[in-house]
CSV table of C-alpha atoms in Angstrom, one decimal:
chain,number,residue,atom,x,y,z
A,1,MET,CA,86.9,65.8,47.7
A,2,SER,CA,90.7,66.1,47.6
A,3,ASP,CA,92.5,69.4,47.7
A,4,LEU,CA,93.4,70.8,44.3
A,5,PRO,CA,97.0,71.7,43.4
A,6,ALA,CA,97.9,75.4,43.8
A,7,GLY,CA,97.1,77.0,40.4
A,8,VAL,CA,94.0,74.8,39.8
A,9,ALA,CA,90.7,76.2,41.0
A,10,ARG,CA,86.9,75.7,40.5
A,11,ARG,CA,85.7,78.7,38.5
A,12,ASP,CA,82.4,79.8,37.0
A,13,ILE,CA,83.1,80.3,33.3
A,14,ASP,CA,80.3,80.9,30.8
A,15,GLY,CA,77.8,80.0,33.5
A,16,GLU,CA,79.4,76.6,34.3
A,17,THR,CA,81.5,75.8,37.3
A,18,GLY,CA,84.4,73.5,36.8
A,19,LEU,CA,88.2,73.1,37.0
A,20,ALA,CA,90.3,75.9,35.6
A,21,THR,CA,94.0,76.9,35.3
A,22,GLN,CA,95.5,80.3,34.4
A,23,GLY,CA,97.2,80.5,31.0
A,24,PRO,CA,96.7,81.1,27.3
A,25,PRO,CA,93.9,79.0,25.7
A,26,ALA,CA,95.3,76.0,23.9
A,27,TYR,CA,92.3,74.2,22.3
A,28,GLY,CA,89.4,76.6,22.0
A,29,GLU,CA,88.3,76.2,25.7
A,30,PRO,CA,86.3,79.0,27.3
A,31,THR,CA,88.1,81.6,29.4
A,32,ASP,CA,87.2,84.4,31.8
A,33,GLU,CA,88.4,88.0,32.1
A,34,ALA,CA,90.9,87.0,34.8
A,35,GLY,CA,92.8,84.7,32.5
A,36,TRP,CA,91.4,81.4,33.8
A,37,ARG,CA,90.5,78.7,31.2
A,38,ARG,CA,88.2,75.8,31.7
A,39,TRP,CA,89.8,72.4,32.2
A,40,ASN,CA,87.4,70.0,30.6
A,41,PRO,CA,87.5,66.6,32.4
A,42,ARG,CA,85.9,64.9,29.4
A,43,ARG,CA,88.9,65.8,27.3
A,44,SER,CA,91.5,65.1,29.9
A,45,LYS,CA,92.1,62.0,32.0
A,46,LEU,CA,94.1,63.9,34.6
A,47,GLY,CA,91.3,66.5,34.7
A,48,ALA,CA,88.8,63.6,35.3
A,49,MET,CA,91.0,62.3,38.1
A,50,LEU,CA,90.9,65.7,39.8
A,51,ALA,CA,87.2,66.2,39.1
A,52,SER,CA,86.4,62.8,40.6
A,53,GLY,CA,88.2,63.7,43.8
A,54,MET,CA,91.2,61.3,43.5
A,55,ASP,CA,94.1,62.2,45.8
A,56,THR,CA,96.8,62.9,43.2
A,57,GLY,CA,99.3,64.2,45.7
A,58,LEU,CA,99.9,67.3,43.4
A,59,THR,CA,100.4,70.5,45.3
A,60,GLY,CA,101.5,72.8,42.4
A,61,GLY,CA,105.0,73.6,41.2
A,62,GLU,CA,106.1,70.0,40.7
A,63,THR,CA,108.6,69.0,38.0
A,64,ALA,CA,106.6,66.7,35.7
A,65,LEU,CA,107.0,64.2,32.9
A,66,TYR,CA,104.0,63.8,30.7
A,67,LEU,CA,103.8,60.6,28.7
A,68,GLY,CA,101.4,60.7,25.7
A,69,ALA,CA,101.1,64.5,25.4
A,70,ALA,CA,99.4,64.4,22.0
A,71,ALA,CA,98.5,67.9,20.8
A,72,GLY,CA,98.8,69.4,24.3
A,73,THR,CA,95.3,69.5,25.7
A,74,THR,CA,96.1,68.2,29.2
A,75,VAL,CA,99.8,69.0,29.3
A,76,SER,CA,99.0,72.6,28.7
A,77,HIS,CA,97.0,72.7,31.9
A,78,VAL,CA,99.8,70.8,33.8
A,79,ALA,CA,102.4,73.4,32.6
A,80,ASP,CA,100.1,76.2,33.9
A,81,PHE,CA,100.4,75.0,37.5
A,82,ALA,CA,103.5,72.8,37.6
A,83,GLY,CA,107.2,73.6,37.3
A,84,PRO,CA,109.3,72.3,34.3
A,85,THR,CA,107.1,69.9,32.3
A,86,TYR,CA,108.5,67.5,29.8
A,87,ALA,CA,106.0,66.4,27.2
A,88,VAL,CA,106.7,63.1,25.4
A,89,GLU,CA,104.7,62.4,22.2
A,90,PHE,CA,105.5,59.8,19.5
A,91,ALA,CA,103.4,61.0,16.6
A,92,PRO,CA,104.8,63.9,14.5
A,93,ARG,CA,101.4,65.4,13.6
A,94,PRO,CA,100.2,66.2,17.1
A,95,VAL,CA,103.7,67.4,18.1
A,96,ARG,CA,103.3,70.3,15.6
A,97,ASP,CA,100.3,71.4,17.7
A,98,LEU,CA,102.1,70.7,20.9
A,99,LEU,CA,104.9,73.0,19.7
A,100,ASP,CA,102.4,75.8,19.2
A,101,VAL,CA,101.1,75.3,22.7
A,102,ALA,CA,104.6,75.4,24.1
A,103,GLU,CA,105.5,78.7,22.4
A,104,GLU,CA,103.4,80.5,25.0
A,105,ARG,CA,104.6,78.4,28.0
A,106,ASP,CA,108.3,78.7,28.9
A,107,ARG,CA,108.0,75.7,31.4
A,108,LEU,CA,106.7,73.2,28.7
A,109,PHE,CA,109.3,71.2,26.8
A,110,PRO,CA,108.0,69.0,24.0
A,111,LEU,CA,109.9,65.9,23.1
A,112,LEU,CA,109.2,63.9,19.9
A,113,LYS,CA,110.1,60.6,21.4
A,114,ASP,CA,108.6,57.1,22.1
A,115,ALA,CA,107.5,56.7,25.8
A,116,ARG,CA,108.4,53.0,25.4
A,117,LYS,CA,112.1,54.0,24.9
A,118,PRO,CA,113.0,56.3,27.8
A,119,GLU,CA,116.7,55.8,27.0
A,120,THR,CA,116.2,58.1,24.0
A,121,TYR,CA,115.3,61.1,26.3
A,122,ALA,CA,117.1,60.2,29.5
A,123,HIS,CA,119.8,62.8,28.7
A,124,VAL,CA,117.2,65.6,28.7
A,125,VAL,CA,114.8,64.8,31.5
A,126,GLU,CA,115.7,65.6,35.0
A,127,PRO,CA,114.3,63.8,38.1
A,128,VAL,CA,110.6,64.6,38.4
A,129,ASP,CA,108.1,64.8,41.1
A,130,ALA,CA,105.2,63.5,39.0
A,131,ILE,CA,104.8,61.3,36.0
A,132,VAL,CA,101.4,61.7,34.2
A,133,GLN,CA,100.7,58.9,31.8
A,134,ASP,CA,98.0,58.8,29.1
A,135,VAL,CA,99.5,56.4,26.5
A,136,ALA,CA,97.0,54.5,24.3
A,137,THR,CA,99.1,51.5,23.6
A,138,ARG,CA,99.3,47.8,24.6
A,139,GLY,CA,101.7,47.4,27.5
A,140,GLN,CA,100.7,50.6,29.5
A,141,ALA,CA,102.1,49.2,32.7
A,142,GLU,CA,105.5,48.4,31.1
A,143,VAL,CA,105.7,52.0,29.9
A,144,ALA,CA,105.2,53.2,33.4
A,145,LEU,CA,107.8,50.8,34.7
A,146,ALA,CA,110.3,51.8,32.1
A,147,ASN,CA,109.9,55.5,33.0
A,148,ARG,CA,110.1,54.9,36.8
A,149,GLU,CA,113.8,55.8,36.8
A,150,PHE,CA,112.8,59.5,36.4
A,151,LEU,CA,110.5,59.6,39.4
A,152,ARG,CA,111.8,60.9,42.7
A,153,GLU,CA,111.5,58.5,45.7
A,154,ASP,CA,108.5,60.5,47.1
A,155,GLY,CA,107.0,61.2,43.7
A,156,ARG,CA,103.7,60.2,42.2
A,157,LEU,CA,102.6,58.3,39.1
A,158,LEU,CA,99.3,59.5,37.8
A,159,MET,CA,98.2,57.1,35.2
A,160,ALA,CA,95.1,56.6,33.0
A,161,VAL,CA,94.7,53.0,31.9
A,162,LYS,CA,92.7,52.6,28.7
A,163,ALA,CA,91.2,49.1,28.7
A,164,ARG,CA,90.6,49.0,24.9
A,165,SER,CA,94.2,49.7,24.1
A,166,GLU,CA,95.2,46.6,26.0
A,167,ASP,CA,92.5,44.2,24.8
A,168,VAL,CA,89.4,45.4,22.9
A,169,THR,CA,87.6,42.1,23.6
A,170,ALA,CA,88.3,41.6,27.3
A,171,ASP,CA,86.2,42.8,30.2
A,172,PRO,CA,87.7,46.2,31.3
A,173,GLU,CA,87.9,45.2,35.0
A,174,VAL,CA,89.9,42.1,34.1
A,175,VAL,CA,92.3,44.3,32.0
A,176,PHE,CA,92.6,46.8,34.8
A,177,ASP,CA,93.5,44.1,37.4
A,178,ALA,CA,96.2,42.7,35.1
A,179,VAL,CA,97.7,46.2,34.4
A,180,VAL,CA,97.7,47.1,38.1
A,181,GLU,CA,99.3,43.7,39.0
A,182,THR,CA,102.1,44.4,36.5
A,183,LEU,CA,102.4,47.9,37.7
A,184,SER,CA,102.8,46.7,41.3
A,185,GLU,CA,106.2,45.2,40.3
A,186,GLY,CA,107.7,48.7,40.6
A,187,TYR,CA,105.0,50.9,42.2
A,188,GLU,CA,102.9,50.9,45.4
A,189,ILE,CA,99.3,51.5,44.3
A,190,LEU,CA,97.8,54.3,46.5
A,191,GLU,CA,94.4,54.6,44.7
A,192,ARG,CA,92.5,53.3,41.7
A,193,ALA,CA,89.1,54.5,40.4
A,194,ARG,CA,87.1,54.3,37.2
A,195,LEU,CA,86.9,57.5,35.3
A,196,GLU,CA,83.3,57.3,34.3
A,197,PRO,CA,81.2,59.4,33.6
A,198,TYR,CA,84.0,61.3,31.9
A,199,HIS,CA,85.8,58.5,30.1
A,200,ALA,CA,84.4,55.0,29.4
A,201,ASP,CA,86.5,52.0,30.1
A,202,HIS,CA,89.3,54.0,31.7
A,203,LEU,CA,90.9,53.5,35.2
A,204,GLY,CA,92.8,56.3,37.1
A,205,VAL,CA,95.7,55.1,39.1
A,206,VAL,CA,97.8,57.0,41.7
A,207,ALA,CA,101.0,55.2,42.7
A,208,ARG,CA,104.5,55.8,44.1
A,209,PRO,CA,107.7,54.1,43.3
A,210,ARG,CA,108.7,51.1,45.5
């Protein structure tokens, strides 16, 4: 089992032991009296990667770029243990919830932008130590390649590949191989692993820029 980043711990909350971070609740998750809140890996691809023991390379305090932030479920946990965290989300409705989450987190910066067009937020985002990607769209590898410019030389890409977003009819392993092959044009793949039992037909990928 890989080491967890500083600021992430395994805690017993409501009689169940699991990952937790310290911060205000964001989506109705259970908390304890010390301010820890459960990080549910079934609602978070990054949480599933950590719970599965993948070596994410995260140590805590990183500057992060989160692509596909949605309403803020996972990125709220990231902002609890990371440094400045830029949260890119394309859909206006979830961004309204994301803004509420950010109100209680001074390190979380929501951006109503399209992750496929990094030039639209390049003037805002500083170089980052980690890119976390959970974008449910065709061309997931291309999104990661387009955003590679933000990643420091020794940084990490932590990516969840959703097979059904690429091709709903193809065998997921075939899809994963194709995505990873494209991703390899700009990244060195350090680890890949299926995210079952937490998420069906998803692959977790840890990579660093070439």
